[in-house]
mmCIF file of C-alpha atoms in Angstrom:
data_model
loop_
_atom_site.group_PDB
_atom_site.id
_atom_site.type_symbol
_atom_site.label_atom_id
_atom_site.label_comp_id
_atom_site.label_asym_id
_atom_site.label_seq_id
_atom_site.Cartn_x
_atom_site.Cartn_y
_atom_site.Cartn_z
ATOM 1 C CA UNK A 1 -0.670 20.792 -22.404
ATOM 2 C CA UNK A 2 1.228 20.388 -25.840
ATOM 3 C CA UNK A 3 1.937 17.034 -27.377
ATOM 4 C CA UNK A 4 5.555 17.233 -26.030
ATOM 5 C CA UNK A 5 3.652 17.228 -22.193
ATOM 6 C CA UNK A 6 1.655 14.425 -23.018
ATOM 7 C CA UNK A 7 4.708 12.624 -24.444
ATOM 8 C CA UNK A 8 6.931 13.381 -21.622
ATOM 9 C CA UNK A 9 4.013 12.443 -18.828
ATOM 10 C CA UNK A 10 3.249 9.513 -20.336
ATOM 11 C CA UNK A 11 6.178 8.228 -20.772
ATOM 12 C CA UNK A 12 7.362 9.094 -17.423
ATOM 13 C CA UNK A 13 3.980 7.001 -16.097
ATOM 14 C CA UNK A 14 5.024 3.861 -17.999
ATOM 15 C CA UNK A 15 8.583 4.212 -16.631
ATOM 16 C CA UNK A 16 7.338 4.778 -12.669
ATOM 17 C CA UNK A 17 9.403 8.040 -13.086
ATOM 18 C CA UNK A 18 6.185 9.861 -11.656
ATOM 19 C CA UNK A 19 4.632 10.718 -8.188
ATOM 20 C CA UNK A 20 1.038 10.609 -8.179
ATOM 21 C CA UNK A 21 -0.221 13.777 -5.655
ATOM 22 C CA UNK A 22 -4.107 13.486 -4.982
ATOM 23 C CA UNK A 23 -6.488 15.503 -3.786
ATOM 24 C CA UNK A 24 -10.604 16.098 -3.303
ATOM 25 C CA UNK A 25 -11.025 16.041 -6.797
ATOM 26 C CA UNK A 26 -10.134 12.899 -7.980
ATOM 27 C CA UNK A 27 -13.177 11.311 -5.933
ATOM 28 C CA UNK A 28 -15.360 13.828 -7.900
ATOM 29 C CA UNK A 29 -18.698 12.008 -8.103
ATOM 30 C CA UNK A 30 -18.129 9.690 -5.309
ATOM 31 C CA UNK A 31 -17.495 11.279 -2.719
ATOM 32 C CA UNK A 32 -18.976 14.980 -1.942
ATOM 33 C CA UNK A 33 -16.499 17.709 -2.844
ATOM 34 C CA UNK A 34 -14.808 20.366 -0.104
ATOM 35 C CA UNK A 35 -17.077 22.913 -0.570
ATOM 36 C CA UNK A 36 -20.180 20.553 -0.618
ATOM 37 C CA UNK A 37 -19.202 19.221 2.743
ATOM 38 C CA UNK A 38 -18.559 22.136 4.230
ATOM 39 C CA UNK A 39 -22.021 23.325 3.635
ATOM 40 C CA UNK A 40 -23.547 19.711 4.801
ATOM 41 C CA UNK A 41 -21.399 20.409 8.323
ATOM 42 C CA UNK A 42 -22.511 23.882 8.723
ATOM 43 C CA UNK A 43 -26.040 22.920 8.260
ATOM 44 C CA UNK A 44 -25.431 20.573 11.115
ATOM 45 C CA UNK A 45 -23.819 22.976 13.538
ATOM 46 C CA UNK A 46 -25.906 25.681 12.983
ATOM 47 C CA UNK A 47 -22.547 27.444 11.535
ATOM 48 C CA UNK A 48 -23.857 31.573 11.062
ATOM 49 C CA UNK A 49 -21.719 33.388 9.112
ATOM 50 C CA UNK A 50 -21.434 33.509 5.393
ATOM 51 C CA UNK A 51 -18.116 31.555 4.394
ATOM 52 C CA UNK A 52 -20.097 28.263 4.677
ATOM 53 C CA UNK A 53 -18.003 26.920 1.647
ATOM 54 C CA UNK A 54 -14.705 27.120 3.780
ATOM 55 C CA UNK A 55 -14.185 23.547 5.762
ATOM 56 C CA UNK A 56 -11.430 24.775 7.716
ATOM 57 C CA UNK A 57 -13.038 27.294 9.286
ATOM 58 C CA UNK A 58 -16.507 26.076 9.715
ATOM 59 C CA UNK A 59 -14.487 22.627 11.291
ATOM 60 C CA UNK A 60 -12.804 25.410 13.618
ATOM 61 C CA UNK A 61 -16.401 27.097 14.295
ATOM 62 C CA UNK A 62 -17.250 23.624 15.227
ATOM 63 C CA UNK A 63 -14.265 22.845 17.567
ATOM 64 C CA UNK A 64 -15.130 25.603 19.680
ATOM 65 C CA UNK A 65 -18.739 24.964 19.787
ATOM 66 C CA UNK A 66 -18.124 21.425 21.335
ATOM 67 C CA UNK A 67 -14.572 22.123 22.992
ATOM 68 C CA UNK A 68 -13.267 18.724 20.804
ATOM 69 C CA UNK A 69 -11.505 18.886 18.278
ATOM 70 C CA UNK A 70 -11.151 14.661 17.919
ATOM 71 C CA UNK A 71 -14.783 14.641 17.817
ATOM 72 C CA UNK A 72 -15.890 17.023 15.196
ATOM 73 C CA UNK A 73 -13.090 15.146 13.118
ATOM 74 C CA UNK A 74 -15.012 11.741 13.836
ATOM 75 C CA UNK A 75 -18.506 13.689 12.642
ATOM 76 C CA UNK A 76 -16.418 14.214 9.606
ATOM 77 C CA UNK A 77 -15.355 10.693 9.456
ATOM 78 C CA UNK A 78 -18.639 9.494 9.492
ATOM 79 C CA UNK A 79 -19.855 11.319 6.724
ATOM 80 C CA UNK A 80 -17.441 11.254 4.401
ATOM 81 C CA UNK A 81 -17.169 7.038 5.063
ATOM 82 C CA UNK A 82 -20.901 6.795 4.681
ATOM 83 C CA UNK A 83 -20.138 7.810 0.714
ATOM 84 C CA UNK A 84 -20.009 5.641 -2.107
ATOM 85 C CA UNK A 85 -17.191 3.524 -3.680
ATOM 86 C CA UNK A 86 -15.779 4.085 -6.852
ATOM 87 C CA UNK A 87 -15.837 1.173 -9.280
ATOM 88 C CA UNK A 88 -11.790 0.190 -9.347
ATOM 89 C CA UNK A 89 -12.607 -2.322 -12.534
ATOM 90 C CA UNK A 90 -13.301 1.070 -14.290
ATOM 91 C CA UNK A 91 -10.461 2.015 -17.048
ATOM 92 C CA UNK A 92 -11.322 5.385 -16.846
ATOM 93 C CA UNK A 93 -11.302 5.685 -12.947
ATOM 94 C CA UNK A 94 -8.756 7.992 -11.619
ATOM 95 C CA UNK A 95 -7.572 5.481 -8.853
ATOM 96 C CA UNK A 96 -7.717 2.997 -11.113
ATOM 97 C CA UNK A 97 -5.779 4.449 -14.331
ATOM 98 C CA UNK A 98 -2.613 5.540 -11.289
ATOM 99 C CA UNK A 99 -2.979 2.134 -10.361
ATOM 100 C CA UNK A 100 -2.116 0.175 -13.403
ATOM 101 C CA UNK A 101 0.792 2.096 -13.536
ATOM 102 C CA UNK A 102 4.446 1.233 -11.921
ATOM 103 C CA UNK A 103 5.160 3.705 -9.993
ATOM 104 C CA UNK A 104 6.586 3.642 -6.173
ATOM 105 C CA UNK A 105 4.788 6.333 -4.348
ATOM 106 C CA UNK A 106 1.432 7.858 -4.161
ATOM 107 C CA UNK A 107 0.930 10.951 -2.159
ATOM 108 C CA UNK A 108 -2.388 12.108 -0.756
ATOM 109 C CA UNK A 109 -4.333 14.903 1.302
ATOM 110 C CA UNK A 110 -7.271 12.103 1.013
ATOM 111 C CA UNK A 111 -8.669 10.759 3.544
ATOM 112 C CA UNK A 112 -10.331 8.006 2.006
ATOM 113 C CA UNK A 113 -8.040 4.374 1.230
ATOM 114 C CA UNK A 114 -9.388 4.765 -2.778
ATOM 115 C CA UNK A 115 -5.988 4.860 -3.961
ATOM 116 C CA UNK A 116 -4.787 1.734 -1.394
ATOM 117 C CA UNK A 117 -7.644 -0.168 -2.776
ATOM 118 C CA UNK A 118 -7.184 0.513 -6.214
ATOM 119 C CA UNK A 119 -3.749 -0.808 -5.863
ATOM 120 C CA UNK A 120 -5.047 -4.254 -4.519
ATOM 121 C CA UNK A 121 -7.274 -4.694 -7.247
ATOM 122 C CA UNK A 122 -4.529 -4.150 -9.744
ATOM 123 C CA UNK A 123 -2.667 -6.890 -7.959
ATOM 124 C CA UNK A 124 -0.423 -5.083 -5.765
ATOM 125 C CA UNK A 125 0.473 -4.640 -1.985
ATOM 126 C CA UNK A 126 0.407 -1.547 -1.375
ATOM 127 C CA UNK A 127 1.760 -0.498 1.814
ATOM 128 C CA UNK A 128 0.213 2.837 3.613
ATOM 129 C CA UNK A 129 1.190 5.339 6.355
ATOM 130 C CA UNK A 130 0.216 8.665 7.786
ATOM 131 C CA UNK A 131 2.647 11.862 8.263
ATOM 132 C CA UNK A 132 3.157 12.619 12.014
ATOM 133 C CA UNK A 133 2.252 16.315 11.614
ATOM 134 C CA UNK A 134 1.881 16.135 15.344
ATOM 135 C CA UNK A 135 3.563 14.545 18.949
ATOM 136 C CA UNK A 136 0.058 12.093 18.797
ATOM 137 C CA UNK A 137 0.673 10.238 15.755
ATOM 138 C CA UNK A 138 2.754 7.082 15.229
ATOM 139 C CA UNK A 139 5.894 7.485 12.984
ATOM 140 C CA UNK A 140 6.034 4.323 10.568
ATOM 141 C CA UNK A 141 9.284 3.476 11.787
ATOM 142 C CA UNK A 142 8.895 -0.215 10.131
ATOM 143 C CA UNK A 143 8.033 1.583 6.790
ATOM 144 C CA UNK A 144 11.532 4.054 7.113
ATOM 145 C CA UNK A 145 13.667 2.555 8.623
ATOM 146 C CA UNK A 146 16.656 3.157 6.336
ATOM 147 C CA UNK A 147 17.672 -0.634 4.962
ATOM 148 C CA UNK A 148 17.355 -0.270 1.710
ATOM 149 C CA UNK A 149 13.908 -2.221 1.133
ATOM 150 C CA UNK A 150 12.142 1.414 0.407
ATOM 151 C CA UNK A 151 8.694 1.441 -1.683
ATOM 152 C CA UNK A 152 8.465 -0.624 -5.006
ATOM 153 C CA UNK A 153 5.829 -0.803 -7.760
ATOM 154 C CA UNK A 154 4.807 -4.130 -7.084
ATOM 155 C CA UNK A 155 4.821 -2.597 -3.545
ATOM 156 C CA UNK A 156 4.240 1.155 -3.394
ATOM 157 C CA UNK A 157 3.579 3.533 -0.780
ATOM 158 C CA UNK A 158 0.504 5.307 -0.145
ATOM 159 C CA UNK A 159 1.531 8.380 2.352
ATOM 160 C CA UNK A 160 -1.683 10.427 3.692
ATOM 161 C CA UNK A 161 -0.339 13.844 4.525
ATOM 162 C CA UNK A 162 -3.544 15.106 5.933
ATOM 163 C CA UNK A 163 -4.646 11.724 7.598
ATOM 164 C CA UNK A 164 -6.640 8.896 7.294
ATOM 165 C CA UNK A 165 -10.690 8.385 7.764
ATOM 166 C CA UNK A 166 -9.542 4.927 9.964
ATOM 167 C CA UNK A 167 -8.399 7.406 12.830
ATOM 168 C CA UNK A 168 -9.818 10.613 13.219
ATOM 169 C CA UNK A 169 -7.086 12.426 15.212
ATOM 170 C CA UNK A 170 -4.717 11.929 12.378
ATOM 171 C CA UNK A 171 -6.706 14.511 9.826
ATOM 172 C CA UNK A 172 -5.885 17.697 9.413
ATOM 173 C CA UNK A 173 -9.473 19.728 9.124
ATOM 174 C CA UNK A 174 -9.454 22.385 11.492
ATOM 175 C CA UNK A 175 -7.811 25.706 10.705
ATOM 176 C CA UNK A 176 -5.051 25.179 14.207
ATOM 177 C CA UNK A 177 -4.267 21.884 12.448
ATOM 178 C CA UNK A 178 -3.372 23.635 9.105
ATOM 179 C CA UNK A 179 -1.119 25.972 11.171
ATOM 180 C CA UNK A 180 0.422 23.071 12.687
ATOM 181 C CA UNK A 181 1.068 21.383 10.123
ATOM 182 C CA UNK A 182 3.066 23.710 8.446
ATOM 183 C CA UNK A 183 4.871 24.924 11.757
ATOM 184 C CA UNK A 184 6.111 21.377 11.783
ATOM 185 C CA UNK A 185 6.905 21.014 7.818
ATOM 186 C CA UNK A 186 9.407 24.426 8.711
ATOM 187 C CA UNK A 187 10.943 22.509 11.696
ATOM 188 C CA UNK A 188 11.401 18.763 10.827
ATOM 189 C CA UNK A 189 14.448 17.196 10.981
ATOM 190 C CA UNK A 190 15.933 13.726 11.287
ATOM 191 C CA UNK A 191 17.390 14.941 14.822
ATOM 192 C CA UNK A 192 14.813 12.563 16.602
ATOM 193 C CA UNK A 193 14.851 9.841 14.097
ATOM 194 C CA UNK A 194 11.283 11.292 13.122
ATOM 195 C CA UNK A 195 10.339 12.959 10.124
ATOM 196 C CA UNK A 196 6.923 14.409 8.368
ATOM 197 C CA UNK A 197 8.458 13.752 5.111
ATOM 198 C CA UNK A 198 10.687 10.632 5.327
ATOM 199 C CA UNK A 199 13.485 10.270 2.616
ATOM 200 C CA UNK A 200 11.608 7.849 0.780
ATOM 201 C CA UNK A 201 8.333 10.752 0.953
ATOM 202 C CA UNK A 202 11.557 13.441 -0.298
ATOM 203 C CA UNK A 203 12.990 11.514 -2.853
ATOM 204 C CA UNK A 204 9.251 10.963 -4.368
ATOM 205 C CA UNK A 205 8.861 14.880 -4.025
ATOM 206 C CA UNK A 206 12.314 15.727 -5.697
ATOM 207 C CA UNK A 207 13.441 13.269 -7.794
ATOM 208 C CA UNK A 208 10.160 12.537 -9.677
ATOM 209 C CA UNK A 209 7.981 14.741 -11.254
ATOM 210 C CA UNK A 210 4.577 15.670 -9.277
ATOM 211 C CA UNK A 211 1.014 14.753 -11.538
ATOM 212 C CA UNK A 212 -1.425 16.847 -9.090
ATOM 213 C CA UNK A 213 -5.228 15.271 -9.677
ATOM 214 C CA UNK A 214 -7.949 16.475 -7.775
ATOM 215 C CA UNK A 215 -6.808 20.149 -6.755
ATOM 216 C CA UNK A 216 -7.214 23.694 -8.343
ATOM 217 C CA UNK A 217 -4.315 26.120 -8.361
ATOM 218 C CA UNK A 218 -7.118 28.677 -7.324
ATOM 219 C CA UNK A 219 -7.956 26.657 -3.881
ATOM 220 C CA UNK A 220 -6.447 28.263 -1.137
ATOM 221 C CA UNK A 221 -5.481 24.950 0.408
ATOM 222 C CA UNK A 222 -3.301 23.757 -2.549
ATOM 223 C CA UNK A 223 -1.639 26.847 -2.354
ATOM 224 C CA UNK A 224 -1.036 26.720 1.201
ATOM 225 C CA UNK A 225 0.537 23.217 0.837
ATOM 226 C CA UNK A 226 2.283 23.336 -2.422
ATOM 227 C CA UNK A 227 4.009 26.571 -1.209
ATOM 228 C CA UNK A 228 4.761 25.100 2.363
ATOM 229 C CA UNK A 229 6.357 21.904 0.385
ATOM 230 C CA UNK A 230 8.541 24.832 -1.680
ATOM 231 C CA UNK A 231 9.739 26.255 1.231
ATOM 232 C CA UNK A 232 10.311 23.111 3.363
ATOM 233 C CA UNK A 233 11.242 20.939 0.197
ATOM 234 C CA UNK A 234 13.326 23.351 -2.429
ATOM 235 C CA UNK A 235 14.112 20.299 -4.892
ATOM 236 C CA UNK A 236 10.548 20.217 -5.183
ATOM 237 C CA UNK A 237 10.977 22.780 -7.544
ATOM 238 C CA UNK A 238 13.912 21.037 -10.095
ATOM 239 C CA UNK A 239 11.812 18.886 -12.394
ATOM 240 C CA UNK A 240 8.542 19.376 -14.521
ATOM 241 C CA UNK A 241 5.638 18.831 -13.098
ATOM 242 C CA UNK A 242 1.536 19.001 -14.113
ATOM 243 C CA UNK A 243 -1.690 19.848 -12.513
ATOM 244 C CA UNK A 244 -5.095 18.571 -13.674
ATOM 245 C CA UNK A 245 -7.501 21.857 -13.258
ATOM 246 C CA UNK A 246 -10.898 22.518 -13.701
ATOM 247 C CA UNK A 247 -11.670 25.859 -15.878
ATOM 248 C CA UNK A 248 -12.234 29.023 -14.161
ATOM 249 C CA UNK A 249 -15.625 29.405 -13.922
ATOM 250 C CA UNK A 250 -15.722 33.042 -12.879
ATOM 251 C CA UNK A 251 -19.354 34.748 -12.480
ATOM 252 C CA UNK A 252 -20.403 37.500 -15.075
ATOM 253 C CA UNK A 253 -20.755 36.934 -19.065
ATOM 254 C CA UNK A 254 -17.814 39.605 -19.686
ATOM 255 C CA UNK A 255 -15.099 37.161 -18.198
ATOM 256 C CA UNK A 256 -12.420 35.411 -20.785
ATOM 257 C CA UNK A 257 -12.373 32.405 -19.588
ATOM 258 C CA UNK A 258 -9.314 31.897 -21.696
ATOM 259 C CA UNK A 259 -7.322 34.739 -20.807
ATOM 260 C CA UNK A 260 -7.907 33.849 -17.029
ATOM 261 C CA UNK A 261 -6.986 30.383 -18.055
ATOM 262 C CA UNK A 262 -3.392 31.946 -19.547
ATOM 263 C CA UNK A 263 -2.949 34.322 -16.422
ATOM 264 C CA UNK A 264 -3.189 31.383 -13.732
ATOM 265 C CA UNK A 265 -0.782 29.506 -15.931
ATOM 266 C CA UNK A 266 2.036 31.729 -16.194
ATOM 267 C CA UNK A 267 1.235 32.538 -12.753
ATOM 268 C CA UNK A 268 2.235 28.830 -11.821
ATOM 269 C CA UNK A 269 4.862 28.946 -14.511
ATOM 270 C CA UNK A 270 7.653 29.593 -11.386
ATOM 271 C CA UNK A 271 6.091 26.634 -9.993
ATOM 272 C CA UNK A 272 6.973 24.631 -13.141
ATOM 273 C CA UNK A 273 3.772 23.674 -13.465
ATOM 274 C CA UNK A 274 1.896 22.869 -16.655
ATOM 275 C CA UNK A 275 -1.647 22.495 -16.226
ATOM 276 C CA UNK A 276 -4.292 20.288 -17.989
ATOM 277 C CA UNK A 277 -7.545 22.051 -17.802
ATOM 278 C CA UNK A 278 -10.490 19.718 -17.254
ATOM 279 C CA UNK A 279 -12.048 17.300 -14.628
ATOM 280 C CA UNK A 280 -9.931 14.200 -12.999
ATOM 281 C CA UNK A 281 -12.250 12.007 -15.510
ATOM 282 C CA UNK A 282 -11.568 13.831 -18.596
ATOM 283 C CA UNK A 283 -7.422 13.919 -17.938
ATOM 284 C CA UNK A 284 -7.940 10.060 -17.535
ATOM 285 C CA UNK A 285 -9.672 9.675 -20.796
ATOM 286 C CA UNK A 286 -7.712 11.333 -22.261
ATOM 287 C CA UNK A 287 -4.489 9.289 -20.908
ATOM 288 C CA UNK A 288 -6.102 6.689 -21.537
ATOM 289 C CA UNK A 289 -6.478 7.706 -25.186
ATOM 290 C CA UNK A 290 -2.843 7.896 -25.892
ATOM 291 C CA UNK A 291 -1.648 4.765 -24.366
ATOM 292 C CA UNK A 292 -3.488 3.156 -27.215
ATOM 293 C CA UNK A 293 -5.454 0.136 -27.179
ATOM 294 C CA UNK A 294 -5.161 -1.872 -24.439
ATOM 295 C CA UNK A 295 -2.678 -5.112 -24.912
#
């Protein structure tokens, strides 16, 4: 990112002309990441083939095993909610930093409430709902109902895509629920007075620019969503929009780190994306840097 980025972001945080878009990696440190979890499930179910590191499919592995979906998603639940809490009095704290700013909308594939809490300690009340990917869930019909009172800063929206630790059946974990999902994303319509993406959710996604924290552009489930969102959202696609990445970290001394770095970003150039390469922490500080000292 070039000083005109950071100018343009950060002015676009202080003016609430931004949608926050989080994913694993903002709880870095807190909470275990994807691939750590994986492994911790497929120790537990005895999971026996290689591809450990891939949640989706060990969660599907598990599914089968038990004939439950619901209750491997509760297993998950558990573990994940037995974690640690981030510190929302920290500066520096991803949740926290979003927080202070006034903006209307913060998306999530979380399924943690660390962005809903760091709202209420910066004051705020925040108001939260889950997509109804699927017939089971309740639509937040209070929440979109059309009359005009949509999400503010003083009270934004936090909309889980993926669902919410509170109720296991809402999360989308197993590999059928990924397919679902995005069956659903290609098919939904305001016919039934229902939507995945509500126009509050599609104005946030196509009027704003999208700051993506906590994914990598070389995860196959950011792909998978970001490109389903494309498809199902093409105004997605109209304004500027960055991603905070970690590095490459490709095995064998040969590999330029830097070229790979330059080949993933003009990759995601038709995605007009710009991409900070570092952890959630280290895009904060370095935010946090450039607003200057604090008032």
């Amino acid at each position: 990112m070039g000083e005109a980025e950071w100018e343009r972001l950060l002015d676009q945080l202080k003016h609430g002309d931004c949608t926050p878009f989080l994913g694993s990696g903002a709880c870095a440190g807190v909470l275990p990441t994807g691939t750590a979890l994986s492994r911790n499930m497929a120790r537990r179910w005895d999971y026996p083939f290689d591809n450990d590191y891939d949640l989706p499919r060990v969660a599907q592995f598990a599914a089968m095993r038990y004939g439950d979906p619901v209750y491997v998603k509760r297993l998950v639940c558990q573990e994940l909610d037995a974690g640690a809490v981030p510190d929302f009095l920290d500066p520096l704290e991803p949740h926290s930093l979003l927080a202070s700013f006034p903006l209307p909308v913060y998306l999530t594939t979380n399924y943690d409430d660390f962005i809903f809490r760091s709202l209420e300690a910066a004051g705020k009340s925040p108001d939260v709902a889950v997509c109804a990917w699927n017939d089971g869930l309740a639509y937040a019909k209070d929440l979109f109902a059309g009359d005009g009172s949509g999400p503010r800063p003083d009270r934004p929206l936090v909309y889980h895509l993926h669902g919410r630790l509170g109720d296991p059946a809402s999360i989308v974990l197993v590999e059928d629920d990924y397919l679902e999902f995005v069956a659903n994303l290609a098919l939904d319509s305001a016919a039934d007075g229902q939507r995945m993406l509500p126009t509050s959710i599609l104005e946030a996604l196509t009027r704003r620019p999208i700051l993506f924290m906590g994914y990598s552009l070389q995860d196959w489930t950011f792909r998978f969503l970001f490109h389903s969102l494309v498809k199902a959202v093409p105004g997605i696609n109209r304004r500027r929009h960055v991603s905070v990445q970690l590095a490459p970290s490709p095995a064998g001394a040969r590999a330029d780190i830097l070229q790979i770095q330059r080949d993933v970003a003009r990759y995601y150039e038709d995605w007009r994306i710009s991409i900070f390469w570092g952890t959630a922490r280290d895009f904060c500080r370095e935010l946090r840097r450039r607003m200057g000292p604090v008032p």
